[in-house]
mmCIF file of C-alpha atoms in Angstrom:
data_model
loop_
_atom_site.group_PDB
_atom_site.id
_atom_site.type_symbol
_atom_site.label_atom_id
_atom_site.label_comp_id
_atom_site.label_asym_id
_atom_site.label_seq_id
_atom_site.Cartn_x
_atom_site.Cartn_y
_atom_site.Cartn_z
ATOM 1 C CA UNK A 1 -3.297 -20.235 -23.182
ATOM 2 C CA UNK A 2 -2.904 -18.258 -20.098
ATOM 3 C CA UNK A 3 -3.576 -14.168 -21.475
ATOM 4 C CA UNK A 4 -1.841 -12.412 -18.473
ATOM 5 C CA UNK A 5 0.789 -14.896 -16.600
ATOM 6 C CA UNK A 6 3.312 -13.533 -14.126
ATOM 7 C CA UNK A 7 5.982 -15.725 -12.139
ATOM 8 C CA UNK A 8 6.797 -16.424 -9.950
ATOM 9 C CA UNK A 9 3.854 -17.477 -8.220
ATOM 10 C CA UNK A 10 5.330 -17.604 -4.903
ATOM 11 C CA UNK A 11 8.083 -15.920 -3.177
ATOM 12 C CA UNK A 12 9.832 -16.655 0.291
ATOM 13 C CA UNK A 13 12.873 -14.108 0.708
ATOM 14 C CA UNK A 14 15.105 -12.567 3.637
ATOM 15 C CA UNK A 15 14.538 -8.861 4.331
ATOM 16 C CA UNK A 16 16.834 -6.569 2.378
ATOM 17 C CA UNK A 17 16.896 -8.616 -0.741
ATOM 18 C CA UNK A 18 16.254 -7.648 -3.839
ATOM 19 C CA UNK A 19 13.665 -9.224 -5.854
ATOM 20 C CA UNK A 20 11.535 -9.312 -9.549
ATOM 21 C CA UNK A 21 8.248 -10.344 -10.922
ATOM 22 C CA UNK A 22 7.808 -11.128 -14.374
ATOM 23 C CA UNK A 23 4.583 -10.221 -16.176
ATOM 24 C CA UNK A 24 3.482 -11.026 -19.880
ATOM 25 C CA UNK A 25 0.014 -10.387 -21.963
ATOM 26 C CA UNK A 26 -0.769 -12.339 -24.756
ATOM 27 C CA UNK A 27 -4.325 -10.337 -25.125
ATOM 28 C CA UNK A 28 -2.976 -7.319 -27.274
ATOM 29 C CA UNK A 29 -4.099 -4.688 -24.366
ATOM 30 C CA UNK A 30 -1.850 -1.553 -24.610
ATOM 31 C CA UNK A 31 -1.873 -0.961 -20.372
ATOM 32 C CA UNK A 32 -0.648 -2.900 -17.868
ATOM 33 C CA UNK A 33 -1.178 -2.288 -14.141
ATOM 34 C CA UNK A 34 0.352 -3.492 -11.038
ATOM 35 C CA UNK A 35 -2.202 -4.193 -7.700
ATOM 36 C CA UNK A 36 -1.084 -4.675 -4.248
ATOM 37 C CA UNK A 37 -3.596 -6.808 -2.644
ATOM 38 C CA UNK A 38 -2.705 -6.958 0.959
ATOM 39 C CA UNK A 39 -3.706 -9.167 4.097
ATOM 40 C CA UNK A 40 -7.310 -7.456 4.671
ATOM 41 C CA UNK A 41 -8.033 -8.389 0.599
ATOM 42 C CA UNK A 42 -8.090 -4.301 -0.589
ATOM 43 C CA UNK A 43 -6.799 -4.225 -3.902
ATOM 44 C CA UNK A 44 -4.619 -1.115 -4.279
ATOM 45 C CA UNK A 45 -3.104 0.139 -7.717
ATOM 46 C CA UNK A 46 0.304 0.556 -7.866
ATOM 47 C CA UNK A 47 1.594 2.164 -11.232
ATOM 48 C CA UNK A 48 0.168 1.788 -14.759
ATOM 49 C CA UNK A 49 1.909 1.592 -18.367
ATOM 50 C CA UNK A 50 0.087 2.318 -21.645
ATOM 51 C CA UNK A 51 2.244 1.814 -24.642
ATOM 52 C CA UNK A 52 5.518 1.300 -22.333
ATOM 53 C CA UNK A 53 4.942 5.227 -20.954
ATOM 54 C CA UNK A 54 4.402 5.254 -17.141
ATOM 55 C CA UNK A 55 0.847 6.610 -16.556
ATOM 56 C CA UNK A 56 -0.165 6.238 -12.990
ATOM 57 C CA UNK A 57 2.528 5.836 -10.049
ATOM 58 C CA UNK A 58 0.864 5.869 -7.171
ATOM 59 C CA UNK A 59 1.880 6.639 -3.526
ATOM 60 C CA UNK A 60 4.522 3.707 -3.500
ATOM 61 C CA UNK A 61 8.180 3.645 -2.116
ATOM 62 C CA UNK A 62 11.618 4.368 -4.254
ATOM 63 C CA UNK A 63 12.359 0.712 -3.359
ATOM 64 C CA UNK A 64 9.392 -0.088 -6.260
ATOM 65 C CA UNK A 65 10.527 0.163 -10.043
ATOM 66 C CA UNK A 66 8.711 -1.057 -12.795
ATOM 67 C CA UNK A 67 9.899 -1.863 -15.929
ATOM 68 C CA UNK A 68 7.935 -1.914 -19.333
ATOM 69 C CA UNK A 69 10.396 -3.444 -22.046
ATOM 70 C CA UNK A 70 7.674 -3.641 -24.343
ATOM 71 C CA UNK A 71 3.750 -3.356 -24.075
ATOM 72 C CA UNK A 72 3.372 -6.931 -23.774
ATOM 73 C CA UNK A 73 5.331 -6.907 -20.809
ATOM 74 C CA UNK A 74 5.205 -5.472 -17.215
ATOM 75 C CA UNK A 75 8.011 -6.302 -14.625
ATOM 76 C CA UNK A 76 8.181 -5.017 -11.153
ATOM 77 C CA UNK A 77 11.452 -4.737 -9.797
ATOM 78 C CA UNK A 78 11.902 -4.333 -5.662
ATOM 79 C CA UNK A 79 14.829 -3.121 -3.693
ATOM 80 C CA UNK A 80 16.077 -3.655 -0.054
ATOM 81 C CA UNK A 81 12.594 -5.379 1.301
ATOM 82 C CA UNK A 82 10.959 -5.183 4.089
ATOM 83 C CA UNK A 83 8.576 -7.276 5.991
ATOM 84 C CA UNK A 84 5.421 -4.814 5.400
ATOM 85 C CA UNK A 85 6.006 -5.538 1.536
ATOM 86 C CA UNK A 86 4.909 -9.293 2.434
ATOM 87 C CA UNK A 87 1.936 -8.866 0.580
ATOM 88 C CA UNK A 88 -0.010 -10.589 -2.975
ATOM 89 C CA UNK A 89 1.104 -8.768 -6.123
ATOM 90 C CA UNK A 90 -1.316 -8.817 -9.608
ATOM 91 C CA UNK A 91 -0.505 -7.731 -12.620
ATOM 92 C CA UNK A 92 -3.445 -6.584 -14.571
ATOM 93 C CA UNK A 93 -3.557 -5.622 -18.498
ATOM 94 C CA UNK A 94 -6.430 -3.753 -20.652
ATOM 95 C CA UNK A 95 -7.186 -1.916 -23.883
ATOM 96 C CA UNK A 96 -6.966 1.586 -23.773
ATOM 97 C CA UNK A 97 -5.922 3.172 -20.462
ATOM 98 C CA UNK A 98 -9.673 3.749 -18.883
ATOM 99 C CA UNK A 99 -8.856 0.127 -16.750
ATOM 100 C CA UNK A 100 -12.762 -0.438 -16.301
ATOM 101 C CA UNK A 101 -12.288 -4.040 -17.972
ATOM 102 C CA UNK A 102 -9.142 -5.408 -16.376
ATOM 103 C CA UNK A 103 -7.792 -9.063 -16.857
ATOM 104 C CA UNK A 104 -5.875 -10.208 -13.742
ATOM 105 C CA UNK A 105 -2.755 -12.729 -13.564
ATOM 106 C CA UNK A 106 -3.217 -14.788 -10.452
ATOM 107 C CA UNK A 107 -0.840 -13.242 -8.376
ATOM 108 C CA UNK A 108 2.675 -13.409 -6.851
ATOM 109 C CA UNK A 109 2.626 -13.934 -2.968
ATOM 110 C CA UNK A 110 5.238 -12.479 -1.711
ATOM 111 C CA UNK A 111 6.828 -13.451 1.498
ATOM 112 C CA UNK A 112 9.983 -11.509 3.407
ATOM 113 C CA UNK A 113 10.797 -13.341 6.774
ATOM 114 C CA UNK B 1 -9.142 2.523 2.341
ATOM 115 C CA UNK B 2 -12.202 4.602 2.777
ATOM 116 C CA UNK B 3 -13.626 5.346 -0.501
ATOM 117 C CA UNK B 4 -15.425 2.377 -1.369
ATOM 118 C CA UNK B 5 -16.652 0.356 1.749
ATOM 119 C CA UNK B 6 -17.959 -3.382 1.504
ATOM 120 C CA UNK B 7 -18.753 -5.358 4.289
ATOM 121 C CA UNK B 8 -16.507 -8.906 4.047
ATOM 122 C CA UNK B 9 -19.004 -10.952 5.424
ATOM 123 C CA UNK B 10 -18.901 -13.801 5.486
ATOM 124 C CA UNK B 11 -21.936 -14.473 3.674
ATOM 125 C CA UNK B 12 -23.100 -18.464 3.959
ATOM 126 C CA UNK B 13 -26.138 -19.255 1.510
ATOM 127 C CA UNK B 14 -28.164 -22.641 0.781
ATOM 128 C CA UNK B 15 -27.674 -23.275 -2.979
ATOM 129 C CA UNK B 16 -30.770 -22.249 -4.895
ATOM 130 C CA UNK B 17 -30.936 -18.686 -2.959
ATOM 131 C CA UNK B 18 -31.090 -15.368 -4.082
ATOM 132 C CA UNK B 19 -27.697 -13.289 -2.570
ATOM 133 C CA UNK B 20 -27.401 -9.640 -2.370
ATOM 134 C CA UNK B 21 -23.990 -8.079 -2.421
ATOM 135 C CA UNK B 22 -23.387 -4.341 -2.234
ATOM 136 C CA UNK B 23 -20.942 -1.629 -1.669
ATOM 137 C CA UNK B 24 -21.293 2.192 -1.343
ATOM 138 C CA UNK B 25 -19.408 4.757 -2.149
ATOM 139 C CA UNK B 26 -18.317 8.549 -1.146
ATOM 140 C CA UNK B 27 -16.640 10.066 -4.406
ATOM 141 C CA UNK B 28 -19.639 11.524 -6.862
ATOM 142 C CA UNK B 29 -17.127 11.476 -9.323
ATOM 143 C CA UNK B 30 -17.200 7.819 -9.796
ATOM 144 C CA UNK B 31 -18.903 6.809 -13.612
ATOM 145 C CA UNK B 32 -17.723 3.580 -13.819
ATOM 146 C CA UNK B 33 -18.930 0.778 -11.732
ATOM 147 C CA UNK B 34 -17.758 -2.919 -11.697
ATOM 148 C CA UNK B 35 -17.579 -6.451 -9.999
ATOM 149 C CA UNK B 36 -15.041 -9.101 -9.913
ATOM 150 C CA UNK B 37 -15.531 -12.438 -8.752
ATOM 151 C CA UNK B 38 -12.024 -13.983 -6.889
ATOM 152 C CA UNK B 39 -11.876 -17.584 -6.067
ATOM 153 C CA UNK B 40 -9.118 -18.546 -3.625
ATOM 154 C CA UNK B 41 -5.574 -17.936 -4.722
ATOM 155 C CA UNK B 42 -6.385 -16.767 -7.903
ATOM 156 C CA UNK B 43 -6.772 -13.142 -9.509
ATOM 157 C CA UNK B 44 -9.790 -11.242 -9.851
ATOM 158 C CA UNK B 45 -11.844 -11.691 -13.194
ATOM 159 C CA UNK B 46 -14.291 -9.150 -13.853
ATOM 160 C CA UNK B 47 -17.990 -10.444 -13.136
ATOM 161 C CA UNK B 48 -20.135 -6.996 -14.572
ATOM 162 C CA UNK B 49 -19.327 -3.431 -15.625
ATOM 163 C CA UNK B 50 -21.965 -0.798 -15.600
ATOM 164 C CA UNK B 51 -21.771 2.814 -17.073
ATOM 165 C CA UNK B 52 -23.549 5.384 -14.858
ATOM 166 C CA UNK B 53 -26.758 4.644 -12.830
ATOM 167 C CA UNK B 54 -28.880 1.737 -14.409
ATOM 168 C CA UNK B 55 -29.060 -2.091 -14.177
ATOM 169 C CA UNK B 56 -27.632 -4.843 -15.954
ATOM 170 C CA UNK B 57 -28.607 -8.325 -16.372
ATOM 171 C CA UNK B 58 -26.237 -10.828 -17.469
ATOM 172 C CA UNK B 59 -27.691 -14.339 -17.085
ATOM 173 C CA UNK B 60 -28.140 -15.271 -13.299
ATOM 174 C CA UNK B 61 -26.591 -11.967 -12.214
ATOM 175 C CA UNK B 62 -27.924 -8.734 -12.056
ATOM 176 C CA UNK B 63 -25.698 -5.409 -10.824
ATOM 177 C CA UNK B 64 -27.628 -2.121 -10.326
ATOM 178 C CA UNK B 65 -26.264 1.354 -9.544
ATOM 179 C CA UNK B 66 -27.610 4.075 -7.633
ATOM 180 C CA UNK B 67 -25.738 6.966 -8.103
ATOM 181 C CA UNK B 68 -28.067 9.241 -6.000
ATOM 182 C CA UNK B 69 -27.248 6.917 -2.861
ATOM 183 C CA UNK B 70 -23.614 6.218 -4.044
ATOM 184 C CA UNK B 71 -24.936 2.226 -3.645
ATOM 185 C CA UNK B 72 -24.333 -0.482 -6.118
ATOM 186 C CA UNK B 73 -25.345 -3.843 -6.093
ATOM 187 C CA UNK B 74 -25.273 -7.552 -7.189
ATOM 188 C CA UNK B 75 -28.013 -10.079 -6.719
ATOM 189 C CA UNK B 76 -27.007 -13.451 -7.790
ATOM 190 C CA UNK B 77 -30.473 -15.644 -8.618
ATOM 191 C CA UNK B 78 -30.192 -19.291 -8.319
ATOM 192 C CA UNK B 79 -27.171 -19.528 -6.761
ATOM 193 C CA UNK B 80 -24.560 -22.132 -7.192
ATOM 194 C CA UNK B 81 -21.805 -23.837 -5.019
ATOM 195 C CA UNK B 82 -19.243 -22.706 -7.925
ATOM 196 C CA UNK B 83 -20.691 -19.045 -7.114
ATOM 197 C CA UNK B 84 -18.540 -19.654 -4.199
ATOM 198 C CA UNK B 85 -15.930 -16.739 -4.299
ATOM 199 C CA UNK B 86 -14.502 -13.272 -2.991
ATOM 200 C CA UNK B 87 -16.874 -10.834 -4.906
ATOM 201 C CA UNK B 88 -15.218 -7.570 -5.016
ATOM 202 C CA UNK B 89 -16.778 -4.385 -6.707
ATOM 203 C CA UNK B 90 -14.843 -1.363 -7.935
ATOM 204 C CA UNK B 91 -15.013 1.999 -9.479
ATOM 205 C CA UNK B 92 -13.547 4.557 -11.188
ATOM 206 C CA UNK B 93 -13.391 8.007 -12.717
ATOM 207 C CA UNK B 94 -12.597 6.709 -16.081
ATOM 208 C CA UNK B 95 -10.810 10.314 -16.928
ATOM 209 C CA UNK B 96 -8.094 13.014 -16.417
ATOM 210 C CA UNK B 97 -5.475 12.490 -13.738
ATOM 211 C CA UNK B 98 -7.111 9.156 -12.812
ATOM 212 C CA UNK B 99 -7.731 7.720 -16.063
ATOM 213 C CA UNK B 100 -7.224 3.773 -15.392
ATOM 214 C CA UNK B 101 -7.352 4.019 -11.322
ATOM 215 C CA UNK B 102 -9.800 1.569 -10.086
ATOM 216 C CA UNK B 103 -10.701 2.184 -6.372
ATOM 217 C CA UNK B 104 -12.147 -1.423 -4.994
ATOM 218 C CA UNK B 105 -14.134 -2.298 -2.026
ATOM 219 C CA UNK B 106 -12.367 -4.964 0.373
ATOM 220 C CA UNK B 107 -14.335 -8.179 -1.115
ATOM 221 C CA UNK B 108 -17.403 -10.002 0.477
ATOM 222 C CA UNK B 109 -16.567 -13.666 0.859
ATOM 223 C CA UNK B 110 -19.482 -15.836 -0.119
ATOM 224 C CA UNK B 111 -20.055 -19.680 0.241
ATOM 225 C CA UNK B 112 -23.014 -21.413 -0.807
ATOM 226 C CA UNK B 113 -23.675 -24.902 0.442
ATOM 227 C CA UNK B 114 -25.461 -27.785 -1.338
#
């Protein structure tokens, strides 16, 4: 019983493609996050939804869109990429939107050759 | 990624030791502290979370912040080859404009041998 599970898990793609991960909770959190963890390990945050209501988008490119169809749920959507998005993605979820107690999927790595 | 810095190690430990992990900080705004252990090629789970300046014991682990030196730490007693793992901390502001932002140091990569 997996509580936060995004797919895929890996991800080999072409630069200028267009590509999606899938995220889903089964914990009942309200926020979802997205972290860009890149080649050095830092863990960046990349947007936040509480309730399906974009809270935090952080410094990110256009090329980034997440989607929130419901609470449970936290896709992130990327445009036209490029090789310095090669990188691991996490979706993250937890109750209420202070994100001090986050539960982590185990990532999407991402690959654009 | 300045705000929190970590040093990655590595850090190589006989099992049985006592390991020392900490991180400081340069934003006095920070209330909440945390760490997350990572193995390899899976996500972060969150190890200890700490309101404010203080310690906390949970079993073998023990995290302590020092707000007045913006330096937090984790001491792992009796340490175990399955303690082998990324240990990350993080922090945030826990309010306003950066209400769910976590700010987290670059890891310290720890392996203890039997």
């Amino acid at each position: 019983d997996t509580a936060v599970s995004q797919t895929p898990k890996y991800l080999v793609t072409q630069m200028g493609n267009d590509k999606s991960i899938k995220c889903e909770q089964n914990l009942g959190h309200d926020t979802m996050y997205w972290y860009k963890q890149d080649s050095k390990k830092f863990l960046k945050i990349m947007f936040s939804y509480n309730n399906k209501e974009l809270i935090i988008n952080e410094t990110v490119p256009n090329r980034f869109s997440p989607k929130s169809p419901d609470k449970a749920h936290l896709n992130l959507h990327i445009n036209s990429l490029e090789l310095g998005d090669s990188a691991v993605y996490f979706c993250a979820s937890s109750q209420g939107g202070r994100g001090e107690k986050l539960f982590f999927g185990s990532g999407t790595q991402l690959s654009v050759l | 990624q300045k705000e929190v810095e970590q040093d990655p190690g590595p850090l190589s430990v006989p099992e049985g030791a006592i390991v020392s992990l900490n991180c400081t900080y340069s934003n006095s705004a920070f209330q909440y502290f945390m760490w997350y252990r990572q193995y390899s090629r899976k996500g972060p789970e969150l190890l200890m979370y700490t309101y404010s300046s203080g310690n906390k014991e949970d079993g073998r682990f023990t995290a302590q912040v020092d707000k007045s030196s913006k330096y937090i730490s984790l001491f792992i007693r009796d340490s175990q080859p399955s303690d082998s793992a990324t240990y990350l901390c993080a922090m945030s502001e826990g309010r306003g404009s950066t209400l769910g932002r976590l700010y987290f140091g670059r890891g310290t990569q720890l392996t203890v041998w039997p």
